[in-house]
XYZ file of C-alpha atoms in Angstrom:
430
model
C 18.189 -34.931 10.259
C 20.803 -32.722 9.028
C 19.684 -33.175 5.476
C 16.172 -32.343 6.556
C 17.306 -29.069 7.944
C 19.022 -28.150 4.781
C 15.895 -28.748 2.736
C 13.628 -26.695 5.109
C 16.186 -23.913 4.862
C 16.331 -23.952 1.030
C 12.522 -23.832 1.011
C 12.704 -20.805 3.358
C 15.095 -19.194 0.971
C 12.667 -19.904 -1.859
C 9.906 -17.972 0.133
C 12.124 -14.978 0.726
C 10.485 -12.741 -2.133
C 7.106 -13.583 -0.638
C 8.048 -12.650 2.812
C 9.813 -9.436 1.720
C 6.824 -8.510 -0.475
C 4.380 -8.677 2.513
C 6.737 -6.571 4.653
C 7.646 -3.910 2.002
C 4.132 -3.450 0.413
C 2.089 -3.933 3.447
C 1.284 -0.148 3.839
C 1.590 0.843 0.319
C -1.208 1.432 -2.150
C 0.705 -0.212 -5.003
C 1.747 -3.503 -6.162
C 5.229 -5.051 -6.814
C 7.714 -3.691 -9.431
C 10.209 -5.455 -11.737
C 13.140 -3.872 -9.546
C 11.628 -5.377 -6.494
C 11.462 -8.805 -7.979
C 15.096 -8.531 -9.057
C 16.442 -7.368 -5.739
C 14.547 -9.992 -3.823
C 15.315 -12.759 -6.197
C 18.993 -11.958 -6.299
C 19.135 -12.014 -2.522
C 17.143 -15.221 -2.239
C 19.597 -16.889 -4.979
C 22.665 -15.651 -3.000
C 21.439 -17.140 0.202
C 20.380 -20.337 -1.352
C 23.739 -20.830 -3.051
C 25.841 -19.911 -0.072
C 23.995 -22.385 2.106
C 23.283 -24.995 -0.474
C 22.417 -28.653 0.162
C 25.194 -31.124 -0.465
C 26.359 -34.615 0.239
C 29.735 -34.158 -1.503
C 32.074 -31.413 -1.527
C 31.993 -29.448 -4.883
C 28.643 -30.759 -5.861
C 25.896 -28.537 -4.608
C 21.987 -28.451 -4.989
C 19.780 -25.441 -4.174
C 16.609 -23.849 -5.253
C 18.332 -21.764 -8.080
C 15.745 -22.999 -10.792
C 12.861 -22.115 -8.415
C 14.054 -18.425 -8.129
C 14.895 -18.403 -11.849
C 11.366 -19.387 -12.840
C 10.006 -17.066 -10.342
C 11.955 -14.087 -11.656
C 10.953 -15.010 -15.264
C 7.317 -15.014 -14.512
C 7.015 -11.872 -12.476
C 10.114 -9.848 -13.592
C 10.328 -10.666 -17.128
C 13.197 -11.992 -19.366
C 15.454 -9.150 -18.450
C 15.173 -9.974 -14.710
C 15.842 -13.746 -15.434
C 18.901 -12.940 -17.621
C 20.325 -10.806 -14.692
C 19.718 -13.786 -12.290
C 21.439 -16.054 -14.809
C 24.508 -13.699 -14.815
C 24.533 -13.579 -11.137
C 24.484 -17.463 -10.763
C 27.250 -17.985 -13.209
C 29.501 -15.533 -11.487
C 28.847 -16.704 -7.997
C 28.998 -20.524 -9.092
C 32.280 -19.890 -10.647
C 33.512 -18.248 -7.467
C 32.272 -21.266 -5.400
C 34.154 -23.509 -7.639
C 34.314 -27.427 -7.081
C 34.175 -30.372 -9.546
C 30.429 -29.894 -10.175
C 30.795 -26.431 -11.617
C 30.872 -27.449 -15.337
C 27.685 -29.628 -14.786
C 26.044 -26.826 -12.778
C 26.454 -24.435 -15.702
C 25.160 -26.984 -18.203
C 22.133 -27.733 -15.913
C 21.408 -23.925 -15.793
C 21.424 -23.575 -19.559
C 18.895 -26.463 -19.860
C 16.537 -25.361 -17.020
C 16.689 -21.838 -18.203
C 15.439 -22.973 -21.489
C 12.900 -25.090 -19.846
C 11.625 -21.987 -17.821
C 11.245 -20.085 -21.108
C 9.019 -22.847 -22.522
C 6.881 -23.393 -19.479
C 6.425 -19.663 -18.651
C 3.952 -18.856 -21.516
C 1.622 -21.717 -20.821
C 1.920 -21.028 -17.087
C 0.638 -17.461 -17.446
C -2.404 -18.650 -19.393
C -3.592 -21.680 -17.735
C -5.937 -21.923 -14.725
C -4.056 -24.897 -13.458
C -1.040 -22.963 -12.107
C -0.521 -25.146 -9.174
C -0.166 -28.202 -11.355
C 2.276 -26.410 -13.692
C 4.400 -25.198 -10.828
C 4.485 -28.795 -9.274
C 5.470 -30.253 -12.659
C 8.053 -27.670 -13.241
C 9.741 -28.600 -9.985
C 9.809 -32.280 -11.023
C 11.170 -31.450 -14.367
C 14.029 -29.243 -12.901
C 14.838 -32.294 -10.609
C 14.882 -34.686 -13.562
C 17.302 -32.541 -15.657
C 19.537 -32.284 -12.505
C 19.378 -35.968 -12.026
C 20.033 -36.869 -15.738
C 23.056 -34.529 -16.195
C 24.566 -35.452 -12.797
C 24.259 -39.100 -13.776
C 25.925 -38.687 -17.114
C 28.964 -36.914 -15.504
C 29.040 -38.584 -12.144
C 27.236 -41.963 -12.357
C 29.116 -43.540 -9.275
C 28.094 -40.502 -7.277
C 24.416 -40.767 -8.276
C 24.245 -44.356 -7.422
C 25.870 -43.994 -4.263
C 23.440 -41.237 -3.289
C 20.348 -42.391 -5.329
C 17.819 -41.668 -2.394
C 18.929 -38.026 -2.245
C 18.512 -37.507 -5.901
C 15.168 -39.471 -6.204
C 13.413 -37.934 -3.099
C 15.207 -35.035 -1.522
C 15.898 -32.796 -4.570
C 12.463 -33.359 -6.138
C 10.763 -32.493 -2.794
C 12.961 -29.488 -2.368
C 12.232 -28.114 -5.785
C 8.568 -29.050 -6.135
C 7.409 -27.923 -2.734
C 9.681 -24.760 -2.975
C 8.325 -23.756 -6.381
C 4.748 -24.610 -5.490
C 4.818 -22.609 -2.179
C 6.594 -19.542 -3.690
C 4.289 -19.282 -6.762
C 1.043 -19.901 -5.091
C 1.540 -17.727 -2.128
C 2.984 -14.819 -4.131
C 0.271 -15.038 -6.588
C -2.304 -15.035 -3.800
C -0.690 -11.984 -2.259
C -0.411 -9.849 -5.358
C -4.203 -10.877 -6.224
C -5.288 -9.796 -2.874
C -3.276 -6.602 -3.080
C -4.667 -5.657 -6.513
C -8.238 -6.314 -5.128
C -7.610 -4.007 -2.200
C -6.165 -1.325 -4.490
C -9.060 -1.567 -6.777
C -11.752 -1.384 -4.087
C -9.812 1.388 -2.239
C -9.923 3.536 -5.276
C -13.652 2.848 -5.653
C -14.100 3.746 -2.090
C -12.267 7.004 -2.596
C -14.315 7.861 -5.699
C -17.517 7.039 -3.868
C -16.524 9.265 -0.970
C -15.580 12.080 -3.334
C -18.804 11.756 -5.282
C -20.674 12.147 -2.132
C -18.748 15.285 -1.258
C -19.020 16.570 -4.844
C -22.872 16.512 -4.588
C -22.995 18.655 -1.620
C -20.093 20.878 -3.016
C -22.033 21.521 -6.170
C -25.016 22.596 -4.111
C -22.834 24.777 -1.945
C -21.107 26.458 -5.038
C -24.484 27.610 -6.255
C -24.801 30.016 -3.279
C -21.828 32.396 -4.151
C -22.723 32.128 -7.820
C -26.211 33.238 -7.144
C -24.805 36.144 -5.009
C -22.314 37.192 -7.702
C -25.198 37.062 -10.217
C -27.325 39.268 -8.132
C -24.583 41.821 -7.562
C -23.747 42.047 -11.182
C -27.485 42.760 -11.893
C -27.403 45.487 -9.376
C -24.360 46.946 -10.851
C -26.062 46.716 -14.285
C -29.133 48.623 -12.975
C -27.048 51.279 -11.243
C -23.866 51.691 -13.005
C -23.537 55.412 -11.933
C -23.241 54.573 -8.202
C -19.595 54.024 -8.001
C -19.290 53.363 -4.184
C -21.861 50.678 -4.125
C -20.425 49.237 -7.427
C -16.901 48.936 -5.794
C -18.505 47.352 -2.730
C -20.507 44.842 -4.955
C -17.387 43.922 -7.036
C -15.334 43.383 -3.889
C -17.917 41.039 -2.360
C -18.324 39.126 -5.769
C -14.512 38.712 -6.023
C -14.328 37.311 -2.496
C -17.082 34.841 -3.142
C -15.488 33.789 -6.434
C -12.062 33.445 -4.676
C -13.632 31.440 -1.847
C -15.374 29.039 -4.396
C -12.113 28.675 -6.478
C -10.287 27.812 -3.458
C -12.652 25.048 -2.262
C -12.738 23.564 -5.862
C -8.977 23.548 -6.059
C -8.602 21.747 -2.780
C -11.324 19.278 -3.894
C -9.553 18.530 -7.214
C -6.294 17.993 -5.309
C -7.833 15.301 -3.276
C -9.770 13.626 -6.056
C -6.723 13.315 -8.313
C -4.684 10.145 -8.453
C -2.077 9.942 -5.565
C 1.648 10.448 -5.973
C 4.316 8.646 -4.188
C 5.853 11.717 -2.388
C 6.352 13.039 1.043
C 6.560 16.767 2.183
C 6.429 18.858 5.323
C 2.716 19.347 6.216
C 1.087 21.786 8.576
C -1.684 19.775 10.018
C -3.479 22.841 11.415
C -3.658 24.243 7.731
C -4.947 20.878 6.478
C -7.716 21.101 8.975
C -8.844 24.337 7.567
C -8.760 22.908 4.163
C -10.852 19.842 5.187
C -13.286 22.169 7.018
C -13.864 24.129 3.785
C -14.309 20.944 1.712
C -16.446 19.028 4.088
C -18.656 21.994 5.356
C -21.152 21.710 2.470
C -21.400 17.944 3.120
C -21.969 18.645 6.797
C -24.537 21.231 6.070
C -26.476 18.866 3.788
C -26.804 16.385 6.585
C -27.550 19.150 9.132
C -24.300 18.559 11.147
C -22.159 21.262 12.733
C -18.604 21.024 11.707
C -16.246 22.678 14.173
C -12.466 22.967 13.948
C -10.277 23.854 17.011
C -6.762 24.767 15.738
C -3.477 24.615 17.876
C -1.892 28.020 17.878
C 1.593 26.748 16.945
C 2.143 25.103 13.280
C 1.994 21.368 13.789
C 4.355 19.840 11.201
C 4.516 16.313 10.113
C 6.272 14.465 7.154
C 4.014 12.631 4.897
C 2.232 12.698 1.533
C -0.206 15.777 1.641
C -2.817 14.131 -0.669
C -2.865 10.996 1.328
C -3.380 12.956 4.632
C -6.319 14.831 3.013
C -7.856 11.703 1.808
C -7.461 10.205 5.283
C -9.125 13.278 6.867
C -11.947 13.193 4.308
C -12.676 9.436 5.031
C -12.730 9.868 8.902
C -14.656 13.219 8.784
C -17.244 11.918 6.368
C -17.835 8.770 8.600
C -18.155 11.022 11.708
C -20.772 13.422 9.813
C -22.647 10.378 8.600
C -22.794 9.020 12.169
C -24.602 12.178 13.272
C -27.140 12.496 10.369
C -30.122 11.316 12.317
C -29.047 12.962 15.623
C -30.521 16.194 16.786
C -27.930 18.888 16.952
C -25.390 16.676 15.392
C -21.957 18.063 15.871
C -18.367 16.898 14.696
C -15.307 18.511 16.388
C -11.745 18.403 14.809
C -9.063 19.451 17.316
C -5.184 19.139 17.344
C -2.444 19.602 19.916
C 1.110 18.765 20.393
C 2.208 16.314 23.195
C 5.688 14.749 23.691
C 6.934 15.432 20.081
C 3.686 14.031 18.565
C 0.702 15.623 16.876
C -2.527 14.441 18.439
C -5.550 14.877 16.226
C -9.033 14.198 17.728
C -12.164 13.742 15.686
C -15.114 13.595 18.009
C -18.836 13.122 17.029
C -22.055 13.136 19.150
C -23.640 10.290 17.055
C -25.849 9.367 19.813
C -27.131 5.791 19.240
C -24.531 5.134 16.571
C -21.471 4.494 18.801
C -19.577 1.056 18.759
C -18.991 -1.627 21.238
C -15.624 -2.905 21.900
C -15.784 -5.992 19.536
C -16.633 -3.555 16.740
C -13.658 -1.274 17.588
C -11.231 -3.942 17.354
C -12.335 -4.787 13.886
C -11.950 -1.300 12.571
C -9.535 -0.915 9.976
C -9.994 -4.529 8.942
C -10.691 -4.921 5.211
C -14.480 -5.213 4.336
C -15.557 -4.464 7.955
C -17.949 -1.588 8.189
C -20.681 -0.500 10.730
C -22.605 0.763 7.876
C -24.963 -1.441 6.029
C -23.878 -0.318 2.646
C -20.105 0.126 3.564
C -17.133 -1.832 2.590
C -14.756 -0.525 5.270
C -12.109 0.189 2.804
C -11.957 3.872 3.454
C -10.886 3.186 7.188
C -8.619 0.381 5.992
C -6.795 2.699 3.718
C -6.674 5.406 6.258
C -5.110 3.010 8.809
C -2.561 1.942 6.094
C -1.415 5.526 5.438
C -1.323 6.515 9.193
C 0.799 3.421 10.144
C 3.040 3.889 7.185
C 4.335 7.193 8.515
C 4.744 5.704 11.967
C 1.385 6.952 13.395
C -1.301 5.208 15.330
C -4.976 5.225 15.832
C -7.027 5.103 19.001
C -10.829 4.794 19.068
C -13.120 5.220 22.068
C -16.813 4.909 21.548
C -19.910 4.211 23.454
C -23.452 3.512 22.054
C -25.862 6.391 22.702
C -22.679 8.612 23.376
C -20.445 9.055 20.334
C -17.152 8.217 19.169
C -13.670 9.741 19.285
C -10.924 9.053 16.838
C -7.531 10.046 18.224
C -4.713 9.977 15.458
C -1.320 10.298 16.746
C 1.422 11.572 14.184
C 5.171 11.737 14.876
C 6.015 15.446 14.335
C 8.680 16.385 11.918
C 11.968 16.408 13.886
C 13.577 19.394 12.044
C 10.464 21.621 12.639
C 10.465 20.732 16.401
C 14.082 21.636 16.862
C 13.475 24.871 15.012
C 10.550 25.755 17.285
C 12.539 24.815 20.422
C 15.486 27.040 19.228
C 13.132 29.914 18.641
C 11.637 29.615 22.131
C 15.082 29.551 23.689
C 16.504 32.335 21.691
């Protein structure tokens, strides 16, 4: 029973990179990096060697070869070499009569990993390759151990014929297959989320292009009036002022649109959510007008500061406001209201629509944010999935209340930036 516990523990150590990947990259719109593979593999190797399986003092067996192969496949040769150095240093520190054999095993299995890696990356039968790799690692360990300690191997033959092969083959199969599935799902999600973003922005761009024609037409008309009556200086100045205001407004809208449509950067800044709502109103107003929906923004008097990626927050607001506008398209006097307030150190953002007949029941609300779930016949649901990820990644939450034939309210709760709250409080008490 004790030996079984050790084997299960080693398999758990082998799965450490997979577990950490799902924790660390859960709310990120990017996939693993080489540094992540190195750190998690190093941590896993350290745990496995510290709590290694052994039947004789000084001779230890763990899933070091599994981690080495994993690091080589997903982190490259440089990562594998660093893991090799880590193993050598730590194995020399642990000592014991099996040290020399362990180092020799490592040289042989590392060479074997280099040979297997290339065909593994190109084959479609990855599960078969990983299982065979685990068996080969066990055979190398058995052979070299028998050469140096034949009496020990004969005395514990069952351990070497069954326990170690199971430990290696099951460990490497679970780690490689689960991690491969996880990164494939993440890549698919990232690809579809980007497509969803581009689709949303293309819809907004169509209405934006229509809206931009209005100020351009006005400017064109005023320029003609100036051309026809150049001697009327008072009217000319008035026409020029109006034209400049129209051009500045158009430039501001286009600038904000481009800032949302460009690729996201991994950064965080202080954001005034009230200002962001003004920006979203300008960007989404043409889209709302095209769908005959009134877009109303009610701003909190005091700046509401949060700490997040500005481009991500804009994209979240675009996604949710776009959904709300589309829900009101076929509704007489359709209206979407955005409002924000502060409550108990949190920014409370509410997005209401009067999409009569479009509302959701409780079962649909529970599935919101799930990948590929959408209440629209042509939707993928990835816009909301991405939005939920961004909100949760900064410590926020989402509440949805909806009733068919009534409408829907999205309540987004953001934790306010602590420094700004303290400054506001100090200003009030001063």
